[in-house]
Amino acid sequence: MRIQYIFKPISIYGDIDMELRHLRFLTAIADHGTFTRAAEALHMAQPPLSQQVKRLEDDLGVRIFDRSGRGAALTSAGDVLVERARAILSLAKEFETLARALGAGDQGHLRVGMAGGVSLLPLIPAAISAFRREKPGVTVTLEESNTPALCASLRLGQVDMAIVRPPFSMPISSCAP
Amino acid sequence: MRIQYIFKPISIYGDIDMELRHLRFLTAIADHGTFTRAAEALHMAQPPLSQQVKRLEDDLGVRIFDRSGRGAALTSAGDVLVERARAILSLAKEFETLARALGAGDQGHLRVGMAGGVSLLPLIPAAISAFRREKPGVTVTLEESNTPALCASLRLGQVDMAIVRPPFSMPISSCAP
DNA sequence: ATCGGTTACGATATTCGTAAGGATT
DNA sequence: AATCCTTACGAATATCGTAACCGAT
């Protein structure tokens, strides 16, 4: 009866918080086949890349890459994990894109044409103030003119919206985009 | 004609890499309603939480929370984004769980019973060596005995696998789990 | 001997915490 | 006045880069 013991090293570091950075490291190595080339692609030196990956592997208790003299190949576990990592990174990218798009809606330039005397109505300045408070990123341009001229400006796209008074002759369908 | 200009501040920092930490911050604030209580839950002080969120908002160009004297409420954009953040964090959590599970499969204790003389066959030691090389975290216990005794041990769960020679009398269905 | 990965350690950069300042209820 | 968020700045911490080392082809 022969018994063999293998002592597995345990992480000397405390548990780390896995971050998207680590997932980016994994996919880069999987994509480029070696730590060295992945490090180049990540604009960093290779030793820190090794450190981070090793630490992640130790923390999760799973070996993701098989290192050899000619590069790093995915283990069977690594194969599954890198696939998941790509999905997460893809969602994160979408998150950023969506956030910027949502933000873009809150900034820009709004050109408002107002018929003469409209600014005397209590509701209008209040509405503009409220809008400016809610969307501080939007530059608001106010322009006072008469109703027919404003309708023309609106049609030409020189203003984005016009506050006029009846009577005015403009079909709803000709609103500016 | 009156014109108002509002200059929108641009981030003085370079673009940051969004990390899972930022998403954790967002969901914590959304969950707790105030930066202060979220900071407590995150085991951190409240000012750095404000800093990180502000920086993320500036970088993405979107306001996620409406700050007021009595807490932080989600903006319409923030509502969408926090929902996405939760999805990403959920996947990240799954990733960690899966990784640990895959790692656990690569470690543990494998008890192998071998019939006498089997170790003389060239294939068996080679297979064991290969297995140990591939799964360094698994402790392998080898035990030599005779075929009937090994079948009994296997049935009792005293070994995980047995390498025996015919004839042996054991239905396949009685394999250990 | 070259290529690739790891270890060691000092430098750098980011984050974090404390203290003071505003704003709103 | 009390509560909550922000700004400012020094301290702690984590990451990063360079240099030296090991292993394999």
XYZ file of C-alpha atoms (C1' of nucleotides) in Angstrom:
404
model
C 0.000 0.000 0.000
C 1.539 3.222 -1.219
C 0.222 6.662 -0.397
C 1.148 9.904 -2.094
C 0.368 13.317 -0.731
C 0.476 16.512 -2.680
C 0.164 19.719 -0.723
C -1.651 22.407 -2.579
C -0.442 25.945 -1.926
C -3.030 28.268 -0.454
C -3.230 31.952 -1.307
C -1.202 34.112 1.049
C -3.168 37.139 -0.044
C -6.630 37.883 1.216
C -9.477 37.443 -1.220
C -9.388 39.960 -3.990
C -12.365 41.659 -5.557
C -12.549 40.438 -9.109
C -12.808 43.358 -11.474
C -13.417 43.774 -15.168
C -9.690 44.352 -15.541
C -9.021 40.734 -14.678
C -11.497 39.555 -17.276
C -9.836 41.781 -19.856
C -6.550 40.133 -18.989
C -7.970 36.658 -19.475
C -9.500 37.386 -22.859
C -6.376 39.146 -24.076
C -4.201 36.155 -23.209
C -6.686 33.766 -24.755
C -6.751 35.905 -27.897
C -3.005 36.318 -28.301
C -1.811 32.956 -27.105
C 1.037 34.241 -24.955
C 1.301 36.462 -21.906
C 3.938 38.537 -23.648
C 1.859 39.504 -26.660
C -1.244 39.996 -24.535
C 0.703 42.402 -22.358
C 1.707 44.403 -25.413
C -1.898 44.593 -26.544
C -2.908 45.745 -23.059
C -0.195 48.407 -23.060
C 1.502 47.026 -20.013
C 4.558 45.021 -19.081
C 4.313 41.251 -18.939
C 5.279 40.544 -15.311
C 2.375 42.467 -13.773
C 0.051 40.638 -16.133
C 1.411 37.324 -14.877
C 1.008 38.499 -11.294
C -2.601 39.514 -11.701
C -3.602 36.333 -13.486
C -1.800 34.151 -11.009
C -3.443 35.934 -8.150
C -6.873 35.562 -9.709
C -6.278 31.864 -10.325
C -5.099 31.372 -6.759
C -8.062 33.244 -5.376
C -10.632 31.378 -7.425
C -8.794 28.109 -6.907
C -8.812 27.262 -10.586
C -6.070 27.052 -13.183
C -7.113 28.915 -16.314
C -3.991 28.664 -18.459
C -1.461 25.941 -19.079
C 1.908 27.653 -19.266
C 4.589 26.107 -21.389
C 7.780 27.137 -23.057
C 5.874 28.365 -26.072
C 2.934 30.220 -24.655
C -0.239 29.862 -22.649
C -3.075 27.538 -23.663
C -6.532 27.476 -22.120
C -7.315 24.649 -19.745
C -10.722 23.035 -20.056
C -11.932 25.188 -17.163
C -10.315 28.245 -18.706
C -12.123 27.625 -21.928
C -15.486 27.871 -20.208
C -14.475 30.842 -18.090
C -13.048 32.933 -20.912
C -16.277 32.475 -22.805
C -18.183 33.841 -19.811
C -15.673 36.629 -19.428
C -16.311 37.738 -22.988
C -20.045 37.856 -22.336
C -19.571 39.999 -19.237
C -17.170 42.369 -20.976
C -19.599 42.681 -23.831
C -22.366 43.698 -21.442
C -20.063 46.163 -19.754
C -19.256 47.719 -23.111
C -22.955 47.983 -23.858
C -23.460 49.630 -20.498
C -20.962 52.336 -21.315
C -22.372 52.901 -24.765
C -25.895 53.124 -23.421
C -24.828 55.488 -20.662
C -23.154 57.848 -23.113
C -26.195 57.746 -25.356
C -28.504 58.528 -22.458
C -26.186 61.326 -21.437
C -26.103 62.754 -24.939
C -29.840 63.225 -24.733
C -29.255 65.491 -21.791
C -26.888 67.801 -23.526
C -26.771 69.764 -26.704
C -28.333 72.939 -27.951
C -31.993 73.821 -27.800
C -33.050 76.851 -29.809
C -36.349 78.299 -28.699
C -38.201 81.002 -30.572
C -40.764 83.023 -28.646
C -43.462 85.303 -29.940
C -43.353 88.849 -28.559
C -44.901 89.195 -25.138
C -44.869 85.512 -24.467
C -42.082 85.979 -21.917
C -44.525 87.991 -19.861
C -46.677 84.961 -19.218
C -45.748 83.435 -15.893
C -45.672 79.874 -17.143
C -43.038 80.260 -19.848
C -40.032 81.531 -17.845
C -40.871 79.017 -15.122
C -40.863 76.188 -17.638
C -37.535 77.302 -19.051
C -35.994 77.587 -15.610
C -37.233 74.142 -14.676
C -35.870 72.687 -17.879
C -32.479 74.266 -17.348
C -32.356 72.927 -13.834
C -33.234 69.433 -15.005
C -30.900 69.357 -18.002
C -27.920 71.519 -17.015
C -25.977 70.221 -19.992
C -28.297 71.745 -22.551
C -27.492 75.162 -23.911
C -30.748 77.052 -24.309
C -30.988 79.858 -26.835
C -33.959 82.175 -26.607
C -34.994 84.317 -29.560
C -37.845 86.764 -29.611
C -39.657 87.496 -32.838
C -43.178 87.576 -34.283
C -45.350 84.588 -34.961
C -45.077 84.391 -38.778
C -41.285 84.792 -38.713
C -40.994 82.122 -36.060
C -43.022 79.717 -38.126
C -40.618 80.328 -41.000
C -37.589 79.795 -38.762
C -39.049 76.605 -37.438
C -39.654 75.369 -40.958
C -36.077 76.198 -41.928
C -34.674 74.441 -38.895
C -33.259 77.670 -37.512
C -35.008 77.045 -34.219
C -35.909 73.733 -32.572
C -39.171 74.914 -31.080
C -41.289 78.011 -31.169
C -43.755 79.364 -28.650
C -46.329 81.337 -30.609
C -49.862 82.600 -30.303
C -52.827 81.937 -32.501
C -53.598 82.609 -35.171
C -50.729 80.878 -36.890
C -50.805 78.999 -40.172
C -48.603 75.962 -40.047
C -49.574 72.324 -40.367
C -48.449 70.063 -37.541
C -46.769 67.830 -40.079
C -44.141 70.443 -40.872
C -42.557 70.325 -37.454
C -38.795 70.266 -37.420
C -37.272 66.810 -36.730
C -33.308 88.724 -28.770
C -31.774 87.225 -25.696
C -29.209 84.460 -25.653
C -28.171 82.351 -22.721
C -25.103 80.170 -22.686
C -24.419 77.429 -20.233
C -20.934 76.010 -20.230
C -20.870 72.359 -19.391
C -17.841 71.303 -17.351
C -15.629 68.761 -19.016
C -13.816 66.086 -17.066
C -10.351 67.189 -16.043
C -9.391 63.579 -15.535
C -8.622 61.249 -18.375
C -11.142 58.580 -19.179
C -11.359 55.996 -16.477
C -11.762 52.285 -16.958
C -15.145 51.395 -15.593
C -14.829 48.495 -13.176
C -17.263 46.274 -11.344
C -16.580 48.352 -8.252
C -18.346 51.304 -9.827
C -21.370 49.176 -10.607
C -21.421 47.938 -7.018
C -21.446 51.555 -5.899
C -24.390 52.396 -8.118
C -26.527 49.493 -6.969
C -25.708 50.125 -3.323
C -26.813 53.741 -3.578
C -29.947 52.759 -5.466
C -30.723 50.159 -2.815
C -30.158 52.348 0.212
C -31.444 55.660 -1.055
C -28.592 57.776 0.286
C -24.849 57.942 -0.312
C -24.280 57.820 3.430
C -26.079 54.553 4.079
C -24.684 52.999 0.903
C -21.179 53.854 2.081
C -21.836 52.106 5.371
C -23.048 49.007 3.560
C -19.922 49.092 1.381
C -17.696 49.439 4.447
C -16.223 52.679 3.304
C -16.480 56.381 4.067
C -19.012 58.448 2.215
C -16.791 61.084 0.533
C -14.797 58.587 -1.564
C -18.077 57.053 -2.656
C -19.267 60.451 -3.829
C -15.976 60.997 -5.627
C -16.102 57.737 -7.514
C -19.709 58.156 -8.566
C -19.188 61.717 -9.631
C -16.168 60.732 -11.656
C -18.067 57.922 -13.331
C -20.945 60.238 -14.144
C -18.582 62.839 -15.542
C -16.759 60.269 -17.617
C -19.882 58.722 -19.071
C -21.488 62.122 -19.449
C -24.678 61.072 -17.751
C -26.262 61.983 -14.452
C -27.348 58.850 -12.621
C -28.582 60.262 -9.318
C -30.526 63.340 -8.362
C -28.964 64.596 -5.153
C -31.109 66.473 -2.717
C -31.068 67.401 0.893
C -32.674 64.089 1.800
C -30.799 61.566 -0.282
C -30.162 60.398 -3.799
C -32.903 59.379 -6.215
C -32.371 57.665 -9.538
C -32.745 59.782 -12.649
C -34.593 58.234 -15.558
C -31.248 57.336 -17.125
C -29.988 56.012 -13.812
C -32.985 53.775 -13.505
C -32.102 52.020 -16.745
C -28.400 51.878 -15.969
C -28.746 50.455 -12.476
C -30.892 47.684 -13.867
C -28.131 46.820 -16.327
C -25.543 47.088 -13.581
C -27.389 44.491 -11.551
C -27.405 42.119 -14.503
C -23.666 42.506 -15.005
C -22.906 42.033 -11.318
C -25.081 38.960 -11.286
C -23.097 37.461 -14.152
C -19.846 38.335 -12.439
C -21.017 36.555 -9.326
C -21.925 33.521 -11.400
C -18.490 33.638 -12.966
C -16.814 33.431 -9.586
C -19.068 30.648 -8.400
C -18.501 28.666 -11.568
C -14.753 29.201 -11.379
C -14.597 27.914 -7.829
C -16.711 24.930 -8.755
C -14.477 24.108 -11.704
C -11.470 24.513 -9.460
C -12.961 22.204 -6.853
C -13.193 19.510 -9.487
C -9.471 19.767 -9.884
C -8.701 19.180 -6.273
C -9.680 16.743 -3.639
C -8.831 13.168 -2.895
C -8.930 10.277 -5.346
C -8.589 6.811 -3.826
C -7.544 4.202 -6.320
C -7.515 0.500 -5.584
C -5.319 -1.671 -7.768
C -5.302 -5.423 -8.142
C -1.939 -7.080 -7.464
C 0.435 -6.941 -10.388
C -1.527 -4.266 -12.182
C 1.183 -1.744 -11.400
C 3.509 -3.767 -13.550
C 1.494 -3.008 -16.661
C 3.095 -0.056 -18.439
C -0.158 1.791 -19.052
C -1.291 2.146 -15.457
C 1.627 4.080 -13.927
C 1.742 6.246 -17.024
C -1.945 7.068 -16.668
C -1.515 7.936 -13.019
C 1.489 10.137 -13.728
C -0.396 11.939 -16.463
C -3.373 12.488 -14.201
C -1.212 13.864 -11.435
C 0.470 16.223 -13.853
C -2.880 17.465 -15.150
C -4.574 17.813 -11.755
C -1.819 18.773 -9.325
C -4.401 19.669 -6.703
C -5.733 16.139 -6.384
C -4.281 13.913 -3.728
C -4.004 10.417 -5.163
C -4.031 7.434 -2.849
C -2.955 4.086 -4.278
C -3.897 0.877 -2.546
C -2.909 -2.591 -3.638
C -5.156 -5.544 -2.886
C -6.867 -8.474 -4.615
C -9.792 -8.218 -6.957
C -12.619 -9.458 -4.674
C -11.519 -7.240 -1.791
C -11.309 -4.243 -4.110
C -14.821 -4.864 -5.335
C -15.987 -4.847 -1.739
C -14.089 -1.639 -0.972
C -15.557 0.013 -4.011
C -19.041 -1.008 -2.941
C -18.435 0.395 0.521
C -17.087 3.660 -0.842
C -13.689 3.055 0.668
C -12.079 3.656 -2.715
C -13.259 5.866 -5.563
C -12.092 3.596 -8.349
C -10.553 0.168 -8.671
C -8.355 -1.275 -11.361
C -9.004 -5.007 -11.381
C -8.664 -8.005 -13.659
C -11.335 -10.394 -14.854
C -12.980 -12.394 -13.659
C -14.773 -10.111 -11.254
C -18.365 -10.280 -10.181
C -19.863 -6.839 -9.846
C -22.692 -5.286 -11.797
C -21.921 -1.934 -13.397
C -24.906 -0.457 -11.608
C -23.232 -0.757 -8.229
C -20.518 1.719 -9.030
C -19.749 4.236 -6.314
C -21.249 7.726 -6.928
C 20.760 30.082 -26.813
C 16.419 32.059 -27.463
C 11.750 32.556 -26.060
C 8.357 32.660 -22.534
C 6.868 32.883 -17.706
C 7.914 33.826 -12.694
C 9.806 36.167 -8.618
C 11.485 40.261 -6.145
C 11.330 44.822 -5.105
C 11.227 49.722 -5.617
C 8.394 53.450 -8.160
C 4.026 55.119 -9.481
C -0.761 55.930 -9.421
C -5.184 55.322 -7.678
C -8.171 54.992 -4.034
C -9.433 55.895 0.595
C -10.178 58.530 4.985
C -10.384 62.829 7.686
C -11.625 67.545 7.961
C -13.877 71.550 6.351
C -17.489 73.637 3.295
C -22.345 74.240 1.014
C -26.926 73.432 0.219
C -31.464 71.999 1.324
C -35.202 70.745 4.422
C -30.273 73.352 13.206
C -29.792 68.983 11.278
C -28.928 66.069 7.444
C -26.813 64.965 3.297
C -23.550 65.679 -0.372
C -19.151 67.928 -2.032
C -14.384 69.616 -2.031
C -9.622 69.428 -0.465
C -5.697 67.130 0.765
C -2.694 63.924 3.094
C -2.229 58.725 3.994
C -2.700 53.986 2.862
C -2.874 50.565 -0.613
C -2.811 48.364 -4.914
C -0.905 48.191 -9.313
C 2.853 48.699 -12.334
C 7.655 48.513 -14.303
C 12.559 47.070 -14.137
C 15.835 43.605 -13.200
C 17.168 39.088 -12.195
C 15.901 34.107 -12.336
C 14.015 29.579 -13.974
C 12.345 26.251 -17.520
C 11.622 24.594 -21.914
C 12.345 24.224 -26.736
